[in-house]
Tab-separated table of C-alpha atoms in Angstrom:
chain	number	residue	atom	x	y	z
U	1	UNK	CA	-32.650	-69.959	20.789
U	2	UNK	CA	-30.373	-66.901	20.669
U	3	UNK	CA	-28.297	-66.231	23.794
U	4	UNK	CA	-28.796	-62.616	24.909
U	5	UNK	CA	-25.199	-62.503	26.163
U	6	UNK	CA	-24.128	-62.920	22.559
U	7	UNK	CA	-26.371	-60.021	21.563
U	8	UNK	CA	-24.454	-57.835	24.042
U	9	UNK	CA	-21.234	-59.041	22.441
U	10	UNK	CA	-22.605	-58.215	18.989
U	11	UNK	CA	-23.444	-54.672	20.082
U	12	UNK	CA	-20.088	-54.175	21.781
U	13	UNK	CA	-18.171	-55.211	18.667
U	14	UNK	CA	-20.369	-52.968	16.506
U	15	UNK	CA	-19.793	-50.052	18.899
U	16	UNK	CA	-16.026	-50.470	19.230
U	17	UNK	CA	-15.129	-51.674	15.758
U	18	UNK	CA	-12.648	-54.357	16.834
U	19	UNK	CA	-12.822	-57.612	18.744
U	20	UNK	CA	-9.968	-56.491	20.998
U	21	UNK	CA	-11.659	-53.222	22.015
U	22	UNK	CA	-14.994	-54.977	22.564
U	23	UNK	CA	-13.282	-57.612	24.720
U	24	UNK	CA	-11.740	-54.896	26.902
U	25	UNK	CA	-15.130	-53.207	27.336
U	26	UNK	CA	-16.807	-56.515	28.199
U	27	UNK	CA	-13.944	-57.665	30.468
U	28	UNK	CA	-13.476	-60.773	28.326
U	29	UNK	CA	-10.588	-62.134	26.313
U	30	UNK	CA	-10.580	-61.500	22.537
U	31	UNK	CA	-10.770	-65.268	22.092
U	32	UNK	CA	-13.951	-65.445	24.172
U	33	UNK	CA	-15.531	-62.613	22.160
U	34	UNK	CA	-14.632	-64.309	18.878
U	35	UNK	CA	-16.124	-67.585	20.130
U	36	UNK	CA	-19.364	-65.818	21.087
U	37	UNK	CA	-19.595	-64.200	17.653
U	38	UNK	CA	-19.025	-67.542	15.913
U	39	UNK	CA	-21.690	-69.141	18.123
U	40	UNK	CA	-24.133	-66.318	17.338
U	41	UNK	CA	-23.515	-66.722	13.613
U	42	UNK	CA	-24.293	-70.423	13.977
U	43	UNK	CA	-27.508	-69.593	15.853
U	44	UNK	CA	-28.569	-67.068	13.203
U	45	UNK	CA	-27.317	-69.117	10.255
U	46	UNK	CA	-25.605	-66.192	8.522
U	47	UNK	CA	-22.364	-64.232	8.564
U	48	UNK	CA	-22.714	-61.164	10.780
U	49	UNK	CA	-19.301	-59.533	10.314
U	50	UNK	CA	-16.637	-59.125	7.681
U	51	UNK	CA	-13.028	-58.415	8.609
U	52	UNK	CA	-11.085	-55.425	7.244
U	53	UNK	CA	-7.513	-55.349	8.537
U	54	UNK	CA	-7.807	-55.173	12.312
U	55	UNK	CA	-11.411	-54.018	12.264
U	56	UNK	CA	-14.734	-55.697	11.621
U	57	UNK	CA	-17.829	-54.465	9.798
U	58	UNK	CA	-21.437	-55.587	10.008
U	59	UNK	CA	-22.914	-57.471	7.089
U	60	UNK	CA	-26.479	-56.679	5.995
U	61	UNK	CA	-27.717	-59.507	8.225
U	62	UNK	CA	-25.497	-58.209	11.021
U	63	UNK	CA	-27.191	-54.804	10.797
U	64	UNK	CA	-30.600	-56.465	11.002
U	65	UNK	CA	-29.499	-58.426	14.066
U	66	UNK	CA	-28.040	-55.312	15.682
U	67	UNK	CA	-31.375	-53.489	15.359
U	68	UNK	CA	-33.131	-56.405	17.019
U	69	UNK	CA	-30.390	-56.716	19.648
U	70	UNK	CA	-30.967	-53.088	20.639
U	71	UNK	CA	-34.699	-53.772	20.997
U	72	UNK	CA	-34.163	-56.968	23.006
U	73	UNK	CA	-31.599	-55.390	25.331
U	74	UNK	CA	-33.827	-52.354	25.902
U	75	UNK	CA	-36.692	-54.691	26.822
U	76	UNK	CA	-34.402	-56.510	29.261
U	77	UNK	CA	-33.528	-53.161	30.854
U	78	UNK	CA	-37.248	-52.452	31.281
U	79	UNK	CA	-37.793	-55.906	32.781
U	80	UNK	CA	-34.965	-55.383	35.265
U	81	UNK	CA	-36.396	-51.980	36.153
U	82	UNK	CA	-39.853	-53.421	36.849
U	83	UNK	CA	-38.461	-56.312	38.896
U	84	UNK	CA	-36.287	-53.927	40.882
U	85	UNK	CA	-39.273	-51.654	41.504
U	86	UNK	CA	-41.314	-54.583	42.758
U	87	UNK	CA	-38.724	-56.338	44.890
U	88	UNK	CA	-36.317	-53.725	46.188
U	89	UNK	CA	-37.907	-50.319	46.130
U	90	UNK	CA	-35.795	-47.199	45.878
U	91	UNK	CA	-32.678	-48.376	47.683
U	92	UNK	CA	-29.286	-49.202	46.242
U	93	UNK	CA	-26.319	-47.748	44.367
U	94	UNK	CA	-26.297	-46.057	40.982
U	95	UNK	CA	-23.101	-45.192	39.091
U	96	UNK	CA	-22.964	-41.904	37.189
U	97	UNK	CA	-20.310	-40.906	34.627
U	98	UNK	CA	-20.166	-37.121	34.440
U	99	UNK	CA	-17.753	-34.369	33.354
U	100	UNK	CA	-16.231	-32.148	36.052
U	101	UNK	CA	-18.208	-28.934	35.528
U	102	UNK	CA	-21.515	-30.782	35.613
U	103	UNK	CA	-20.438	-32.652	38.753
U	104	UNK	CA	-20.165	-29.265	40.472
U	105	UNK	CA	-23.104	-27.549	38.809
U	106	UNK	CA	-25.823	-30.197	38.702
U	107	UNK	CA	-24.827	-33.649	39.992
U	108	UNK	CA	-23.558	-32.665	43.451
U	109	UNK	CA	-26.640	-30.497	44.177
U	110	UNK	CA	-28.840	-33.354	42.922
U	111	UNK	CA	-27.157	-35.739	45.366
U	112	UNK	CA	-28.035	-33.286	48.155
U	113	UNK	CA	-31.653	-33.285	46.958
U	114	UNK	CA	-31.662	-37.104	46.989
U	115	UNK	CA	-30.644	-37.176	50.639
U	116	UNK	CA	-34.030	-35.667	51.422
U	117	UNK	CA	-36.228	-37.179	48.704
U	118	UNK	CA	-34.721	-40.685	48.324
U	119	UNK	CA	-32.218	-41.360	51.103
U	120	UNK	CA	-31.885	-45.011	50.084
U	121	UNK	CA	-30.285	-44.106	46.754
U	122	UNK	CA	-26.497	-43.976	46.873
U	123	UNK	CA	-24.698	-42.306	43.961
U	124	UNK	CA	-21.220	-43.384	42.861
U	125	UNK	CA	-19.565	-40.724	40.686
U	126	UNK	CA	-17.005	-41.304	37.919
U	127	UNK	CA	-15.367	-38.173	36.471
U	128	UNK	CA	-15.451	-38.649	32.690
U	129	UNK	CA	-15.287	-36.239	29.785
U	130	UNK	CA	-18.423	-35.996	27.694
U	131	UNK	CA	-17.002	-38.065	24.861
U	132	UNK	CA	-16.161	-40.948	27.239
U	133	UNK	CA	-19.240	-41.140	29.448
U	134	UNK	CA	-21.644	-42.451	26.787
U	135	UNK	CA	-19.232	-45.260	25.929
U	136	UNK	CA	-19.060	-46.117	29.638
U	137	UNK	CA	-22.860	-46.159	29.758
U	138	UNK	CA	-23.210	-48.412	26.729
U	139	UNK	CA	-20.512	-50.723	28.112
U	140	UNK	CA	-22.462	-50.946	31.420
U	141	UNK	CA	-19.618	-49.327	33.373
U	142	UNK	CA	-22.119	-46.625	34.388
U	143	UNK	CA	-25.893	-46.600	34.900
U	144	UNK	CA	-26.350	-42.971	33.876
U	145	UNK	CA	-24.213	-40.485	31.947
U	146	UNK	CA	-24.269	-36.696	32.058
U	147	UNK	CA	-22.713	-35.429	28.864
U	148	UNK	CA	-22.882	-32.897	26.052
U	149	UNK	CA	-23.580	-32.813	22.358
U	150	UNK	CA	-20.323	-33.445	20.510
U	151	UNK	CA	-19.098	-34.473	17.077
U	152	UNK	CA	-19.655	-38.175	16.570
U	153	UNK	CA	-21.981	-38.550	19.573
U	154	UNK	CA	-24.996	-40.861	19.268
U	155	UNK	CA	-27.872	-38.599	18.227
U	156	UNK	CA	-31.383	-38.306	19.651
U	157	UNK	CA	-32.647	-41.089	17.370
U	158	UNK	CA	-30.166	-43.665	18.708
U	159	UNK	CA	-32.246	-46.651	19.749
U	160	UNK	CA	-29.827	-47.730	22.460
U	161	UNK	CA	-30.317	-44.639	24.626
U	162	UNK	CA	-32.906	-42.471	26.317
U	163	UNK	CA	-31.824	-38.819	26.552
U	164	UNK	CA	-33.086	-36.267	29.068
U	165	UNK	CA	-32.223	-32.605	28.283
U	166	UNK	CA	-30.893	-30.734	31.325
U	167	UNK	CA	-29.569	-27.263	30.447
U	168	UNK	CA	-27.773	-25.178	27.828
U	169	UNK	CA	-24.540	-23.560	28.977
U	170	UNK	CA	-23.144	-20.464	27.216
U	171	UNK	CA	-19.430	-19.753	26.812
U	172	UNK	CA	-17.752	-16.545	27.966
U	173	UNK	CA	-14.648	-14.781	26.694
U	174	UNK	CA	-11.794	-14.642	29.207
U	175	UNK	CA	-9.137	-11.980	28.561
U	176	UNK	CA	-6.157	-10.539	30.469
U	177	UNK	CA	-7.328	-7.516	32.491
U	178	UNK	CA	-4.937	-5.220	30.579
U	179	UNK	CA	-5.878	-6.502	27.125
U	180	UNK	CA	-6.514	-3.597	24.702
U	181	UNK	CA	-9.975	-5.025	23.955
U	182	UNK	CA	-10.827	-5.965	27.543
U	183	UNK	CA	-13.737	-3.514	27.671
U	184	UNK	CA	-15.189	-4.141	24.245
U	185	UNK	CA	-14.017	-7.524	22.967
U	186	UNK	CA	-16.197	-9.544	20.641
U	187	UNK	CA	-15.236	-12.847	19.092
U	188	UNK	CA	-14.586	-11.419	15.626
U	189	UNK	CA	-12.045	-8.952	17.056
U	190	UNK	CA	-9.821	-11.721	18.439
U	191	UNK	CA	-8.814	-13.521	15.245
U	192	UNK	CA	-5.138	-12.603	15.583
U	193	UNK	CA	-4.856	-13.591	19.265
U	194	UNK	CA	-3.098	-16.565	20.808
U	195	UNK	CA	-5.765	-18.918	22.194
U	196	UNK	CA	-5.850	-21.282	25.169
U	197	UNK	CA	-8.208	-24.253	25.313
U	198	UNK	CA	-8.733	-27.993	25.720
U	199	UNK	CA	-6.975	-30.647	23.680
U	200	UNK	CA	-8.490	-31.906	20.422
U	201	UNK	CA	-10.965	-34.658	21.252
U	202	UNK	CA	-12.442	-32.753	24.183
U	203	UNK	CA	-15.991	-31.676	23.180
U	204	UNK	CA	-15.221	-28.118	24.349
U	205	UNK	CA	-12.399	-27.942	21.800
U	206	UNK	CA	-14.955	-28.574	19.055
U	207	UNK	CA	-17.290	-25.854	20.390
U	208	UNK	CA	-14.480	-23.290	20.487
U	209	UNK	CA	-13.131	-24.038	17.018
U	210	UNK	CA	-16.638	-24.085	15.517
U	211	UNK	CA	-17.556	-20.749	17.155
U	212	UNK	CA	-14.369	-19.114	15.912
U	213	UNK	CA	-14.839	-20.442	12.397
U	214	UNK	CA	-18.387	-19.097	12.443
U	215	UNK	CA	-16.796	-15.748	13.331
U	216	UNK	CA	-14.529	-16.027	10.300
U	217	UNK	CA	-11.231	-17.405	11.606
U	218	UNK	CA	-9.444	-20.502	12.851
U	219	UNK	CA	-8.120	-19.991	16.400
U	220	UNK	CA	-4.389	-20.331	17.033
U	221	UNK	CA	-4.657	-22.745	19.979
U	222	UNK	CA	-1.074	-22.502	21.217
U	223	UNK	CA	-1.667	-23.672	24.810
U	224	UNK	CA	-3.748	-26.732	25.715
U	225	UNK	CA	-5.268	-27.879	29.004
U	226	UNK	CA	-8.468	-29.728	29.853
U	227	UNK	CA	-8.449	-28.028	33.280
U	228	UNK	CA	-10.352	-24.725	33.081
U	229	UNK	CA	-8.602	-23.382	36.179
U	230	UNK	CA	-5.315	-23.828	34.336
U	231	UNK	CA	-6.793	-22.153	31.255
U	232	UNK	CA	-7.902	-19.119	33.289
U	233	UNK	CA	-4.539	-18.955	35.087
U	234	UNK	CA	-2.746	-18.847	31.722
U	235	UNK	CA	-5.040	-16.059	30.548
U	236	UNK	CA	-4.273	-14.156	33.758
U	237	UNK	CA	-0.564	-14.555	33.024
U	238	UNK	CA	-1.059	-12.915	29.633
U	239	UNK	CA	-0.459	-16.088	27.623
U	240	UNK	CA	-3.576	-15.665	25.493
U	241	UNK	CA	-7.363	-15.501	25.445
U	242	UNK	CA	-9.984	-18.217	25.918
U	243	UNK	CA	-13.614	-19.231	25.592
U	244	UNK	CA	-14.737	-21.031	28.767
U	245	UNK	CA	-18.104	-22.568	29.719
U	246	UNK	CA	-19.849	-20.131	32.051
U	247	UNK	CA	-20.483	-22.605	34.857
U	248	UNK	CA	-16.797	-23.538	34.911
U	249	UNK	CA	-16.098	-19.931	35.901
U	250	UNK	CA	-18.600	-19.919	38.725
U	251	UNK	CA	-16.931	-19.687	42.153
U	252	UNK	CA	-13.485	-19.666	40.493
U	253	UNK	CA	-10.848	-17.159	41.609
U	254	UNK	CA	-10.279	-14.871	38.624
U	255	UNK	CA	-7.172	-12.776	39.308
U	256	UNK	CA	-5.852	-10.780	36.378
U	257	UNK	CA	-8.702	-11.535	33.959
U	258	UNK	CA	-11.940	-9.994	32.739
U	259	UNK	CA	-15.009	-11.939	31.659
U	260	UNK	CA	-17.095	-10.864	28.692
U	261	UNK	CA	-20.367	-12.459	27.621
U	262	UNK	CA	-20.438	-13.210	23.911
U	263	UNK	CA	-23.442	-14.345	21.852
U	264	UNK	CA	-23.453	-17.673	20.121
U	265	UNK	CA	-21.441	-20.582	21.469
U	266	UNK	CA	-23.027	-22.894	24.019
U	267	UNK	CA	-23.055	-26.554	24.930
U	268	UNK	CA	-26.216	-28.561	25.521
U	269	UNK	CA	-25.995	-30.839	28.531
U	270	UNK	CA	-28.166	-33.926	28.862
U	271	UNK	CA	-28.498	-37.069	30.933
U	272	UNK	CA	-28.626	-40.451	29.222
U	273	UNK	CA	-29.527	-43.970	30.299
U	274	UNK	CA	-29.720	-47.204	28.385
U	275	UNK	CA	-33.125	-47.331	26.754
U	276	UNK	CA	-35.611	-49.053	28.992
U	277	UNK	CA	-33.751	-48.161	32.204
U	278	UNK	CA	-35.340	-44.727	32.719
U	279	UNK	CA	-38.102	-46.330	34.807
U	280	UNK	CA	-35.664	-48.105	37.137
U	281	UNK	CA	-36.444	-47.189	40.780
U	282	UNK	CA	-32.885	-45.971	41.345
U	283	UNK	CA	-32.791	-43.961	38.121
U	284	UNK	CA	-36.168	-42.225	38.480
U	285	UNK	CA	-35.428	-40.227	41.651
U	286	UNK	CA	-31.983	-39.211	40.401
U	287	UNK	CA	-33.412	-37.975	37.111
U	288	UNK	CA	-36.048	-36.047	39.035
U	289	UNK	CA	-33.383	-34.428	41.231
U	290	UNK	CA	-31.249	-33.587	38.183
U	291	UNK	CA	-34.208	-31.915	36.477
U	292	UNK	CA	-34.968	-29.903	39.613
U	293	UNK	CA	-31.411	-28.596	39.845
U	294	UNK	CA	-31.057	-28.043	36.099
U	295	UNK	CA	-34.211	-25.924	36.009
U	296	UNK	CA	-32.332	-23.254	37.978
U	297	UNK	CA	-29.515	-23.210	35.411
U	298	UNK	CA	-31.595	-22.192	32.421
U	299	UNK	CA	-33.478	-23.834	29.563
U	300	UNK	CA	-32.258	-27.057	27.953
């Protein structure tokens, strides 16, 4: 009989690439994780990992077991959802990992909707960039993630997750009000400018660099901040130009800058839950509220 706790350990090590990182995600010691892996290999009767320096890699049998682990864990999520629906109804707390703009644009309004439609559901919010929230979801630190497409993200075929498209958000050019191209700027005309944007690793950084390269140049990102208010303030001070997600500009004071719509770059925002959990009685009403709010923001 295979212990399902060891299947969670298997998936965590496969996700994180090292025993130490998996142990941190599972709130265990590295020794405990190693012991669980050894026990699972004894249960299966085959090696599941090979070591390479500090990292570990799945063997062929390990990959087979990981596929089955994803199926088993998804079925357990469905079982928990059905039991919760039967025994508890729609009352309890759900933890959501979400990036700041989406907290303002879609999650906070959805919480207001829930107060009317499902007052028993309490939402706990964790501010997390898009490239962190899915890891938090898979590590069970969150029950639902609101995130964006980004390089290296699990794709729509990932068997660990269920994805729910919410909205597509365009990016706008932000320029100093006295910029020579303030009235007519297009992306291709700004190749020689100093740029302001998020740090590498932030999904928005990838969108900006990809859009500029599509326009024929690599942006000179001289100033970095993950805070869009800081980015806009630097533009207003004449430090450079920027591409900023449109919803991040909503309700923001914009002294000293002009905003210009530009075709092309956008980020696709979606909600994700562990596969099998989308029917959970706490998840269902929140997803419904998120869809209702997102419908007013444009197509997904």
